[in-house]
Short mmCIF file of C-alpha atoms and ligand atoms in Angstrom, two decimals:
data_model
loop_
_atom_site.label_atom_id
_atom_site.label_comp_id
_atom_site.label_asym_id
_atom_site.label_seq_id
_atom_site.Cartn_x
_atom_site.Cartn_y
_atom_site.Cartn_z
CA MET Z 1214 163.12 -65.94 136.14
CA ARG Z 1215 159.40 -64.48 135.30
CA ASP Z 1216 157.61 -62.49 137.10
CA PHE Z 1217 153.69 -63.66 135.92
CA ASP Z 1218 152.62 -66.22 134.14
CA ILE Z 1219 150.27 -64.56 131.70
CA ALA Z 1220 150.53 -60.39 132.25
CA ILE Z 1221 147.58 -58.67 129.99
CA ALA Z 1222 146.68 -55.02 128.69
CA GLY Z 1223 143.80 -53.45 129.34
CA ALA Z 1224 140.92 -54.12 132.00
CA GLY Z 1225 137.73 -53.69 129.72
CA ILE Z 1226 135.05 -56.95 129.85
CA VAL Z 1227 137.86 -58.25 127.43
CA GLY Z 1228 141.11 -57.89 130.26
CA THR Z 1229 139.33 -58.37 133.00
CA SER Z 1230 137.20 -61.68 131.69
CA THR Z 1231 141.38 -63.29 130.35
CA ALA Z 1232 142.48 -62.10 133.80
CA LEU Z 1233 139.58 -63.45 136.33
CA TRP Z 1234 139.82 -67.28 134.13
CA ALA Z 1235 143.45 -67.28 134.21
CA GLN Z 1236 143.52 -66.77 137.87
CA MET Z 1237 140.46 -69.46 138.89
CA ARG Z 1238 143.24 -71.75 136.27
CA GLY Z 1239 145.81 -71.27 139.27
CA HIS Z 1240 147.48 -68.98 137.13
CA LYS Z 1241 150.00 -66.03 138.72
CA VAL Z 1242 148.49 -62.94 136.89
CA LEU Z 1243 148.75 -59.82 136.07
CA LEU Z 1244 146.17 -56.73 134.60
CA ALA Z 1245 147.75 -53.56 133.90
CA ASP Z 1246 145.71 -50.26 132.72
CA PRO Z 1247 146.68 -46.74 132.93
CA ASN Z 1248 142.37 -46.26 134.15
CA PRO Z 1249 140.31 -48.28 136.85
CA PRO Z 1250 138.26 -51.51 135.78
CA GLY Z 1251 135.74 -51.23 133.28
CA SER Z 1252 135.67 -47.02 133.07
CA GLY Z 1253 136.46 -47.48 129.41
CA THR Z 1254 134.24 -48.10 126.57
CA SER Z 1255 132.87 -51.50 128.53
CA SER Z 1256 131.53 -48.98 131.11
CA GLY Z 1257 128.68 -47.30 129.44
CA ASN Z 1258 127.38 -49.95 126.06
CA ALA Z 1259 124.06 -50.90 126.00
CA CYS Z 1260 124.70 -53.07 128.51
CA THR Z 1261 122.28 -56.42 126.14
CA ILE Z 1262 123.96 -59.83 126.32
CA ALA Z 1263 122.82 -59.77 122.72
CA THR Z 1264 123.44 -63.41 121.84
CA TYR Z 1265 121.14 -63.67 118.59
CA ALA Z 1266 123.16 -60.08 117.09
CA CYS Z 1267 124.82 -61.86 114.42
CA MET Z 1268 124.17 -59.77 111.83
CA PRO Z 1269 127.59 -57.62 111.32
CA VAL Z 1270 127.22 -53.51 110.68
CA ASN Z 1271 128.88 -54.77 107.40
CA ASP Z 1272 125.95 -54.87 105.19
CA PRO Z 1273 125.18 -54.06 101.78
CA SER Z 1274 122.79 -51.03 101.58
CA ILE Z 1275 126.22 -49.62 103.35
CA LEU Z 1276 127.40 -49.16 99.39
CA LEU Z 1277 124.05 -48.03 98.00
CA GLY Z 1278 123.68 -45.49 100.86
CA LEU Z 1279 127.16 -44.63 100.71
CA PRO Z 1280 127.26 -40.48 99.63
CA ARG Z 1281 123.95 -40.78 102.34
CA LEU Z 1282 126.54 -42.04 105.05
CA LEU Z 1283 129.64 -39.65 104.49
CA PHE Z 1284 127.86 -35.75 104.23
CA GLY Z 1285 124.15 -36.26 106.41
CA LYS Z 1286 124.41 -35.44 109.22
CA ASP Z 1287 120.78 -36.84 110.46
CA SER Z 1288 121.94 -40.63 109.84
CA PRO Z 1289 122.66 -43.46 112.82
CA LEU Z 1290 125.28 -44.75 110.90
CA THR Z 1291 128.07 -41.77 109.91
CA ILE Z 1292 131.07 -41.68 108.24
CA SER Z 1293 133.67 -38.77 108.37
CA TYR Z 1294 134.57 -38.43 104.59
CA THR Z 1295 138.34 -37.21 105.99
CA HIS Z 1296 138.84 -40.09 108.35
CA ALA Z 1297 138.09 -42.59 105.52
CA LEU Z 1298 140.47 -40.74 103.20
CA LYS Z 1299 143.57 -40.96 105.94
CA ASN Z 1300 142.50 -44.51 106.11
CA PRO Z 1301 141.87 -46.32 102.62
CA ARG Z 1302 143.24 -49.55 104.31
CA TRP Z 1303 140.46 -49.81 107.01
CA MET Z 1304 137.68 -48.21 104.99
CA LEU Z 1305 138.25 -50.37 101.05
CA SER Z 1306 138.31 -53.33 103.60
CA PHE Z 1307 135.42 -52.63 105.69
CA LEU Z 1308 133.28 -51.81 102.06
CA ALA Z 1309 134.33 -55.06 100.49
CA ASN Z 1310 133.45 -57.07 103.45
CA CYS Z 1311 129.38 -55.26 102.69
CA SER Z 1312 128.95 -57.84 99.92
CA ALA Z 1313 126.14 -59.65 100.57
CA LYS Z 1314 128.10 -63.27 100.34
CA ARG Z 1315 130.48 -61.40 103.01
CA SER Z 1316 128.17 -60.52 105.75
CA GLN Z 1317 126.70 -63.29 104.99
CA ALA Z 1318 129.87 -65.73 105.47
CA ILE Z 1319 130.85 -63.09 108.76
CA SER Z 1320 126.92 -63.32 109.89
CA ARG Z 1321 127.69 -67.36 110.24
CA ASN Z 1322 131.40 -66.85 111.71
CA LEU Z 1323 129.91 -64.62 114.23
CA ALA Z 1324 127.25 -66.26 115.46
CA ALA Z 1325 129.88 -70.11 115.49
CA LEU Z 1326 131.24 -67.86 118.29
CA LEU Z 1327 127.97 -65.98 119.91
CA ALA Z 1328 126.77 -69.70 120.68
CA HIS Z 1329 129.16 -70.50 123.33
CA ALA Z 1330 129.15 -66.82 124.59
CA ASP Z 1331 127.08 -67.43 127.87
CA ALA Z 1332 129.89 -70.47 128.41
CA GLY Z 1333 132.36 -67.99 129.04
CA LEU Z 1334 130.32 -65.44 130.67
CA ASN Z 1335 128.05 -67.81 133.45
CA PRO Z 1336 131.03 -68.66 135.32
CA LEU Z 1337 132.28 -65.44 135.97
CA ILE Z 1338 128.92 -64.38 137.20
CA ALA Z 1339 129.10 -66.84 139.05
CA ALA Z 1340 132.28 -66.04 140.46
CA ALA Z 1341 132.08 -62.37 141.08
CA SER Z 1342 128.60 -63.20 142.41
CA ALA Z 1343 127.19 -60.87 140.35
CA GLU Z 1344 124.27 -62.39 139.53
CA ASP Z 1345 121.59 -59.72 141.05
CA LEU Z 1346 122.89 -57.72 138.51
CA VAL Z 1347 121.69 -60.32 135.31
CA VAL Z 1348 117.78 -59.57 134.21
CA GLU Z 1349 116.46 -62.26 132.21
CA ASN Z 1350 114.27 -60.80 130.17
CA GLY Z 1351 114.73 -61.22 126.21
CA GLN Z 1352 115.36 -58.21 124.10
CA LEU Z 1353 112.51 -56.82 121.88
CA SER Z 1354 113.49 -54.98 118.52
CA VAL Z 1355 111.64 -53.12 116.83
CA TRP Z 1356 111.15 -51.37 113.17
CA SER Z 1357 109.07 -48.16 113.11
CA SER Z 1358 108.52 -47.52 108.71
CA LYS Z 1359 107.05 -50.09 106.41
CA SER Z 1360 110.10 -50.31 103.85
CA GLY Z 1361 112.82 -50.88 107.49
CA ALA Z 1362 109.96 -53.74 108.12
CA GLU Z 1363 110.51 -55.46 104.66
CA GLY Z 1364 113.71 -54.43 104.93
CA ALA Z 1365 114.82 -56.37 108.49
CA GLU Z 1366 112.86 -59.34 106.06
CA GLY Z 1367 116.73 -60.91 105.30
CA GLY Z 1368 118.45 -60.49 108.37
CA ILE Z 1369 115.57 -62.69 110.25
CA ARG Z 1370 115.98 -65.29 107.78
CA GLN Z 1371 119.86 -64.58 108.44
CA ARG Z 1372 119.84 -65.52 112.09
CA ARG Z 1373 117.29 -68.23 111.63
CA SER Z 1374 119.70 -70.02 109.18
CA ASN Z 1375 122.47 -69.47 111.79
CA GLY Z 1376 120.39 -70.77 114.39
CA ILE Z 1377 119.09 -68.05 116.20
CA HIS Z 1378 115.57 -68.87 118.28
CA LEU Z 1379 113.23 -65.73 118.14
CA VAL Z 1380 109.81 -64.71 117.92
CA GLU Z 1381 108.03 -62.30 115.28
CA LEU Z 1382 105.22 -60.44 117.44
CA THR Z 1383 101.93 -59.01 115.88
CA THR Z 1384 102.10 -55.19 116.76
CA GLU Z 1385 99.92 -55.24 119.47
CA GLU Z 1386 101.57 -58.16 121.46
CA ALA Z 1387 104.57 -56.02 121.09
CA ARG Z 1388 102.79 -52.94 122.54
CA SER Z 1389 101.27 -55.12 125.58
CA MET Z 1390 105.00 -56.65 125.93
CA GLU Z 1391 105.97 -52.53 126.60
CA PRO Z 1392 103.24 -50.22 126.22
CA GLY Z 1393 105.59 -47.46 127.24
CA LEU Z 1394 106.24 -46.72 124.01
CA GLU Z 1395 104.98 -44.39 121.56
CA LEU Z 1396 106.76 -45.26 117.96
CA PRO Z 1397 104.62 -46.76 115.16
CA ILE Z 1398 104.93 -50.52 114.87
CA GLU Z 1399 104.85 -51.84 111.54
CA ARG Z 1400 107.70 -54.76 112.68
CA ALA Z 1401 108.15 -56.32 115.86
CA VAL Z 1402 110.79 -59.37 116.92
CA PHE Z 1403 111.69 -60.82 120.47
CA PHE Z 1404 114.51 -62.94 121.31
CA PRO Z 1405 113.49 -64.90 124.83
CA GLU Z 1406 116.80 -66.00 125.94
CA ALA Z 1407 119.28 -62.61 125.79
CA ARG Z 1408 119.89 -61.41 128.74
CA HIS Z 1409 120.92 -57.52 129.80
CA ILE Z 1410 123.58 -56.57 132.68
CA ARG Z 1411 121.70 -53.82 135.25
CA ASP Z 1412 125.44 -52.29 135.52
CA PRO Z 1413 128.11 -53.39 132.96
CA GLU Z 1414 130.86 -50.88 135.01
CA GLN Z 1415 129.87 -52.93 138.31
CA LEU Z 1416 129.58 -55.93 137.09
CA ILE Z 1417 133.70 -55.73 136.34
CA GLN Z 1418 134.76 -54.14 138.89
CA ARG Z 1419 133.42 -57.17 141.03
CA MET Z 1420 134.50 -59.88 138.39
CA HIS Z 1421 137.60 -57.51 139.47
CA ALA Z 1422 137.61 -57.29 142.96
CA ARG Z 1423 137.18 -61.65 142.51
CA PHE Z 1424 140.19 -61.40 140.36
CA ALA Z 1425 142.15 -59.46 143.40
CA GLN Z 1426 141.12 -62.12 146.30
CA LEU Z 1427 142.35 -65.11 144.57
CA GLY Z 1428 145.92 -63.57 144.40
CA GLY Z 1429 145.53 -62.04 140.70
CA GLN Z 1430 147.99 -58.70 140.47
CA THR Z 1431 146.88 -54.78 139.11
CA ILE Z 1432 149.07 -52.17 138.17
CA ALA Z 1433 147.59 -49.05 137.09
CA ALA Z 1434 149.78 -48.11 134.02
CA LYS Z 1435 150.01 -48.45 130.80
CA VAL Z 1436 151.63 -51.19 128.55
CA SER Z 1437 153.53 -49.81 125.64
CA ARG Z 1438 156.04 -51.90 124.42
CA VAL Z 1439 156.22 -55.83 124.71
CA THR Z 1440 158.99 -58.05 123.03
CA ALA Z 1441 159.02 -61.48 123.05
CA HIS Z 1442 162.95 -64.58 124.20
CA GLY Z 1443 162.67 -67.69 123.53
CA GLU Z 1444 160.62 -69.06 127.06
CA SER Z 1445 158.72 -65.85 128.28
CA VAL Z 1446 158.18 -62.03 126.68
CA GLU Z 1447 159.57 -58.96 128.44
CA LEU Z 1448 156.91 -56.19 128.96
CA ARG Z 1449 157.16 -52.12 129.71
CA VAL Z 1450 154.73 -51.46 132.38
CA GLY Z 1451 155.00 -47.96 133.16
CA ASP Z 1452 157.99 -48.15 134.41
CA GLU Z 1453 159.20 -51.16 134.62
CA THR Z 1454 160.24 -54.43 132.99
CA LEU Z 1455 158.85 -56.95 133.98
CA GLN Z 1456 158.81 -60.97 132.46
CA ALA Z 1457 155.57 -63.19 131.64
CA GLY Z 1458 154.62 -66.30 129.63
CA HIS Z 1459 152.33 -65.24 127.36
CA VAL Z 1460 151.16 -61.29 127.15
CA VAL Z 1461 147.84 -60.63 126.49
CA VAL Z 1462 146.64 -57.70 123.87
CA ALA Z 1463 142.98 -56.54 125.21
CA SER Z 1464 143.32 -52.87 124.88
CA GLY Z 1465 140.01 -52.79 123.26
CA ALA Z 1466 140.39 -49.96 120.07
CA PHE Z 1467 143.95 -48.77 121.44
CA SER Z 1468 145.48 -52.39 121.01
CA GLY Z 1469 147.80 -50.90 118.36
CA GLN Z 1470 149.00 -49.14 119.99
CA ILE Z 1471 151.88 -51.42 121.72
CA SER Z 1472 154.44 -51.71 119.76
CA GLY Z 1473 156.23 -55.10 119.89
CA ALA Z 1474 152.46 -57.02 120.18
CA GLY Z 1475 152.04 -57.45 115.95
CA THR Z 1476 148.95 -54.86 116.59
CA GLU Z 1477 150.10 -52.16 114.62
CA ARG Z 1478 149.96 -54.36 111.25
CA LEU Z 1479 146.27 -54.73 111.14
CA PRO Z 1480 143.72 -52.71 110.40
CA LEU Z 1481 141.51 -52.36 113.67
CA GLY Z 1482 139.51 -48.59 113.72
CA THR Z 1483 136.80 -47.17 115.51
CA GLU Z 1484 133.11 -47.09 115.93
CA ARG Z 1485 132.56 -44.23 117.80
CA GLY Z 1486 129.23 -44.81 119.56
CA TYR Z 1487 127.48 -42.95 121.95
CA HIS Z 1488 124.61 -43.45 125.06
CA VAL Z 1489 122.45 -40.55 126.74
CA LEU Z 1490 121.03 -41.55 130.02
CA TYR Z 1491 117.69 -39.93 131.70
CA ALA Z 1492 117.80 -40.77 135.27
CA MET Z 1493 114.81 -40.75 136.54
CA GLU Z 1494 112.98 -42.50 133.52
CA GLY Z 1495 114.32 -46.11 133.70
CA HIS Z 1496 110.51 -46.73 134.46
CA ARG Z 1497 109.26 -46.36 131.38
CA ILE Z 1498 110.26 -50.34 130.06
CA ASN Z 1499 110.82 -53.57 130.59
CA ARG Z 1500 113.58 -55.19 128.78
CA PRO Z 1501 116.85 -53.56 125.72
CA ILE Z 1502 114.06 -52.45 122.90
CA GLY Z 1503 116.31 -52.02 119.84
CA TRP Z 1504 114.85 -49.33 117.52
CA SER Z 1505 115.78 -50.32 114.21
CA GLU Z 1506 115.56 -47.11 112.37
CA GLY Z 1507 117.00 -45.15 115.27
CA GLY Z 1508 120.12 -47.18 114.94
CA PHE Z 1509 120.06 -47.59 119.27
CA TYR Z 1510 119.01 -49.17 122.26
CA ALA Z 1511 116.91 -48.01 125.24
CA VAL Z 1512 117.74 -50.37 128.15
CA PRO Z 1513 116.75 -50.01 131.61
CA MET Z 1514 119.49 -50.02 133.85
CA ALA Z 1515 120.81 -49.30 137.82
CA LYS Z 1516 121.26 -45.53 136.67
CA GLY Z 1517 118.15 -45.15 134.70
CA LEU Z 1518 116.74 -45.02 131.06
CA ARG Z 1519 119.75 -45.42 128.51
CA LEU Z 1520 120.20 -44.80 125.50
CA ALA Z 1521 122.94 -46.31 123.25
CA GLY Z 1522 124.25 -46.52 120.22
CA THR Z 1523 124.78 -45.34 116.51
CA VAL Z 1524 128.05 -45.87 114.66
CA GLU Z 1525 130.48 -42.37 113.50
CA ILE Z 1526 133.21 -44.05 111.63
CA ASP Z 1527 135.69 -41.28 112.64
CA ASN Z 1528 139.51 -40.82 114.30
CA LEU Z 1529 139.54 -42.15 118.10
CA ASP Z 1530 141.60 -38.16 118.99
CA LYS Z 1531 138.66 -36.63 117.64
CA PRO Z 1532 136.10 -34.56 119.88
CA VAL Z 1533 132.38 -35.65 121.11
CA ASN Z 1534 130.34 -35.05 118.20
CA GLN Z 1535 127.29 -32.88 119.84
CA ASN Z 1536 125.05 -33.57 116.79
CA ARG Z 1537 125.13 -37.77 117.71
CA VAL Z 1538 124.25 -36.43 121.46
CA SER Z 1539 121.66 -33.74 119.97
CA TYR Z 1540 120.63 -37.23 117.27
CA LEU Z 1541 119.90 -39.42 120.90
CA ALA Z 1542 118.38 -37.44 122.64
CA ARG Z 1543 116.07 -36.29 119.63
CA ARG Z 1544 115.43 -39.84 118.84
CA ALA Z 1545 114.22 -40.76 122.18
CA LYS Z 1546 110.96 -37.66 122.14
CA GLU Z 1547 110.15 -40.12 119.10
CA MET Z 1548 110.20 -43.11 120.88
CA PHE Z 1549 108.70 -42.43 123.97
CA GLY Z 1550 106.94 -38.56 123.41
CA PRO Z 1551 107.63 -36.02 125.86
CA MET Z 1552 110.95 -36.39 127.90
CA PRO Z 1553 113.45 -34.21 129.89
CA ASP Z 1554 116.34 -33.21 129.01
CA PRO Z 1555 119.19 -35.86 129.24
CA SER Z 1556 121.06 -36.39 132.52
CA SER Z 1557 124.22 -37.03 130.84
CA HIS Z 1558 126.48 -37.94 127.67
CA TRP Z 1559 128.78 -40.65 126.76
CA LEU Z 1560 130.82 -41.26 124.20
CA GLY Z 1561 132.60 -44.95 123.64
CA TYR Z 1562 134.83 -45.89 121.30
CA ARG Z 1563 134.43 -49.86 119.65
CA PRO Z 1564 137.13 -51.83 118.64
CA THR Z 1565 136.36 -52.88 115.14
CA MET Z 1566 138.29 -54.70 112.43
CA PRO Z 1567 137.15 -53.92 108.42
CA ASP Z 1568 135.24 -57.03 108.95
CA SER Z 1569 133.62 -57.29 112.26
CA LEU Z 1570 135.34 -60.10 113.62
CA PRO Z 1571 136.85 -60.09 116.72
CA VAL Z 1572 141.17 -60.44 116.93
CA ILE Z 1573 141.56 -63.81 119.19
CA GLY Z 1574 144.75 -65.88 118.98
CA GLN Z 1575 148.50 -65.64 118.74
CA SER Z 1576 150.34 -63.03 117.37
CA ALA Z 1577 152.89 -63.69 113.58
CA THR Z 1578 155.43 -61.88 116.23
CA SER Z 1579 155.36 -64.45 118.70
CA GLN Z 1580 152.97 -68.09 119.65
CA ARG Z 1581 153.82 -66.12 123.56
CA VAL Z 1582 151.62 -62.85 122.38
CA ILE Z 1583 148.12 -63.07 122.24
CA HIS Z 1584 145.75 -60.74 120.96
CA ALA Z 1585 142.15 -60.23 122.62
CA PHE Z 1586 140.16 -57.23 120.90
CA GLY Z 1587 137.90 -56.20 117.78
CA HIS Z 1588 134.57 -57.08 119.84
CA GLN Z 1589 132.93 -54.70 117.99
CA HIS Z 1590 129.67 -54.67 118.96
CA LEU Z 1591 129.56 -57.45 120.97
CA GLY Z 1592 133.01 -56.91 123.91
CA LEU Z 1593 130.06 -57.67 126.67
CA THR Z 1594 128.92 -60.97 125.42
CA LEU Z 1595 132.02 -61.93 124.31
CA GLY Z 1596 134.56 -60.78 126.28
CA GLY Z 1597 134.31 -63.79 128.50
CA ILE Z 1598 134.06 -66.84 125.84
CA THR Z 1599 137.41 -65.03 124.32
CA GLY Z 1600 138.55 -64.85 128.29
CA ARG Z 1601 138.07 -68.63 128.40
CA ILE Z 1602 139.70 -68.80 125.15
CA VAL Z 1603 142.79 -67.39 125.18
CA THR Z 1604 143.62 -68.58 128.65
CA GLU Z 1605 143.35 -72.40 127.07
CA LEU Z 1606 146.21 -71.04 124.29
CA ALA Z 1607 148.03 -69.67 127.68
CA GLU Z 1608 148.23 -73.12 128.56
CA GLY Z 1609 149.16 -74.70 125.18
CA ARG Z 1610 145.23 -76.27 124.93
CA GLN Z 1611 143.27 -76.37 121.87
CA PRO Z 1612 140.19 -74.96 122.93
CA ASN Z 1613 136.45 -76.72 121.75
CA ILE Z 1614 136.08 -73.47 118.95
CA ASP Z 1615 137.02 -72.77 115.71
CA LEU Z 1616 139.14 -69.62 116.08
CA ALA Z 1617 140.27 -69.87 111.81
CA PRO Z 1618 137.83 -67.02 111.41
CA PHE Z 1619 138.92 -64.55 114.11
CA ARG Z 1620 142.77 -65.21 113.24
CA PRO Z 1621 145.17 -61.98 113.70
CA ASP Z 1622 146.82 -63.32 110.11
CA ARG Z 1623 143.09 -63.81 108.22
CA PRO Z 1624 143.00 -62.42 104.81
CA TYR Z 1625 140.55 -58.99 106.28
CA ALA Z 1626 139.25 -58.15 102.68
CA SER Z 1627 138.64 -61.20 100.46
CA GLY Z 1628 135.50 -61.81 98.38
C1 LIG H 1896 126.65 -47.24 122.17
C2 LIG H 1896 127.99 -48.71 122.30
C3 LIG H 1896 126.62 -49.45 123.08
C4 LIG H 1896 127.07 -51.31 122.89
N1 LIG H 1896 126.47 -51.69 123.22
C5 LIG H 1896 126.98 -53.22 123.53
C6 LIG H 1896 125.52 -54.04 124.14
O1 LIG H 1896 124.45 -54.22 124.20
N2 LIG H 1896 126.50 -55.51 123.98
C7 LIG H 1896 127.78 -56.11 123.68
O2 LIG H 1896 127.61 -57.10 124.08
N3 LIG H 1896 128.63 -54.67 123.34
C8 LIG H 1896 128.16 -53.06 123.09
N4 LIG H 1896 129.14 -52.29 122.96
C9 LIG H 1896 130.48 -52.80 122.37
C10 LIG H 1896 130.91 -53.53 123.71
O3 LIG H 1896 131.28 -52.18 124.88
C11 LIG H 1896 132.76 -53.29 123.68
O4 LIG H 1896 133.13 -54.29 122.30
C12 LIG H 1896 133.78 -53.63 124.41
O5 LIG H 1896 133.29 -52.88 125.44
C13 LIG H 1896 134.86 -53.82 124.34
O6 LIG H 1896 135.65 -54.55 125.46
P1 LIG H 1896 137.09 -54.36 125.37
O7 LIG H 1896 137.58 -55.23 126.64
O8 LIG H 1896 138.12 -54.71 124.30
O9 LIG H 1896 137.74 -52.66 125.50
P2 LIG H 1896 137.92 -51.04 126.43
O10 LIG H 1896 136.07 -51.63 127.50
O11 LIG H 1896 138.16 -50.14 125.71
O12 LIG H 1896 138.93 -51.59 127.54
C14 LIG H 1896 139.89 -51.47 126.96
C15 LIG H 1896 140.97 -51.19 128.48
O13 LIG H 1896 142.66 -51.27 127.59
C16 LIG H 1896 143.21 -50.01 128.80
N5 LIG H 1896 144.63 -49.28 127.92
C17 LIG H 1896 144.18 -49.12 126.48
N6 LIG H 1896 145.56 -49.28 126.52
C18 LIG H 1896 146.77 -49.67 127.27
C19 LIG H 1896 147.87 -50.02 127.25
N7 LIG H 1896 148.57 -49.57 126.18
N8 LIG H 1896 148.10 -50.61 128.22
C20 LIG H 1896 147.38 -51.06 128.97
N9 LIG H 1896 146.23 -50.27 129.09
C21 LIG H 1896 145.55 -49.89 128.40
C22 LIG H 1896 141.58 -48.30 128.43
O14 LIG H 1896 142.11 -47.13 129.91
C23 LIG H 1896 140.92 -49.57 128.29
O15 LIG H 1896 140.34 -49.74 130.23
C24 LIG H 1896 128.72 -51.13 123.15
C25 LIG H 1896 129.28 -50.48 122.25
C26 LIG H 1896 128.74 -48.79 122.25
C27 LIG H 1896 130.32 -48.11 122.02
#
């Protein structure tokens, strides 16, 4: 006999969205996570519902700048060369996906999924009565150098050809929108439809509260093993063994650690990212601002001014790299002029496949095990739609989105 229709491993934005979608559709749902809902990588991000962000980290410029990325200390993107040597499959596949042709194909696939993001997230925001956490004020991207401004052209063109709505601003227009910015502004692009969440962790907590109110169950324990049988899946949760109709692996960057789920075979890596928080400085800006050369966003959010971003390709278990924290604090002063010391800092783990596309679909081991991870820079944006798709898959229905680019068994390094 089954204990649950759907059991979900991981209560980040992806797992909690899935839990709420599935519970709202009347299924008997279990959410398992050793940590509180929304307390992991989903808590400390740049808060932006970035429906415009279809440009992957994979870019031809990475190939040209590789020596600096491997050995430099002052770049927004760094790659640990010892990590690269120990993880050749991920690294070589990542680099293969940096060709212009692949980068453009990835961008088209991301844009196609992003087009459904709001339809996946909005019903969850409404169900969780979390409208007050949503700010509809757009997003501003700025380039502070002439070379950066020129280099932005390709990405802007690609976004337009993917149907993303953007408005090019003059320097004066950008300054009047954000008078607190001290940076030189060589180019500015405004994404009017972008929104941000005042506190992503609170959004997930409210979604989880609604899930519980509807009868969803939560166990504060790790899923260590899943074993698919004919009509059900056995899962080991803490010290218990349970039966579910389907198991969803939504454990973010840790999704490869559940034995029997078929995830351990996939080239899942992590892009470590940081934030620093200035508790009293939230008033300085009106909306998320992405500074391209800095490699991070500044966001006015519930806890203050959060500067979140940068990419550090390294192991999950490495301690916080203080150089990355100092980097953000130093760049904050370039962006805003004199600033106090940060009130706190944080490290998170973006779950990243080498082709920067999420994994959404049935496992090669069993149709009853569904993968939902690898959302890299876009989990907050794409968690809602992923939850809806996964619920439809568990119901045996065909989602109205082409899932071929996101299949677990896709080729990860095709030319
Ligand atoms: C600096 C930074 C800025 C970002 N900015 C944005 C942004 O502005 N917009 C955006 O859309 N995205 C952004 N992202 C990306 C986004 O935060 C991630 O893609 C997203 O949080 C991933 O969500 P998740 O649910 O997959 O993983 P997580 O939030 O990591 O949740 C996974 C959960 O699984 C649990 N778990 C692990 N192993 C097990 C197990 N065996 N059994 C059960 N549970 C398990 C963990 O405890 C955790 O709670 C940013 C990321 C970073 C680091």
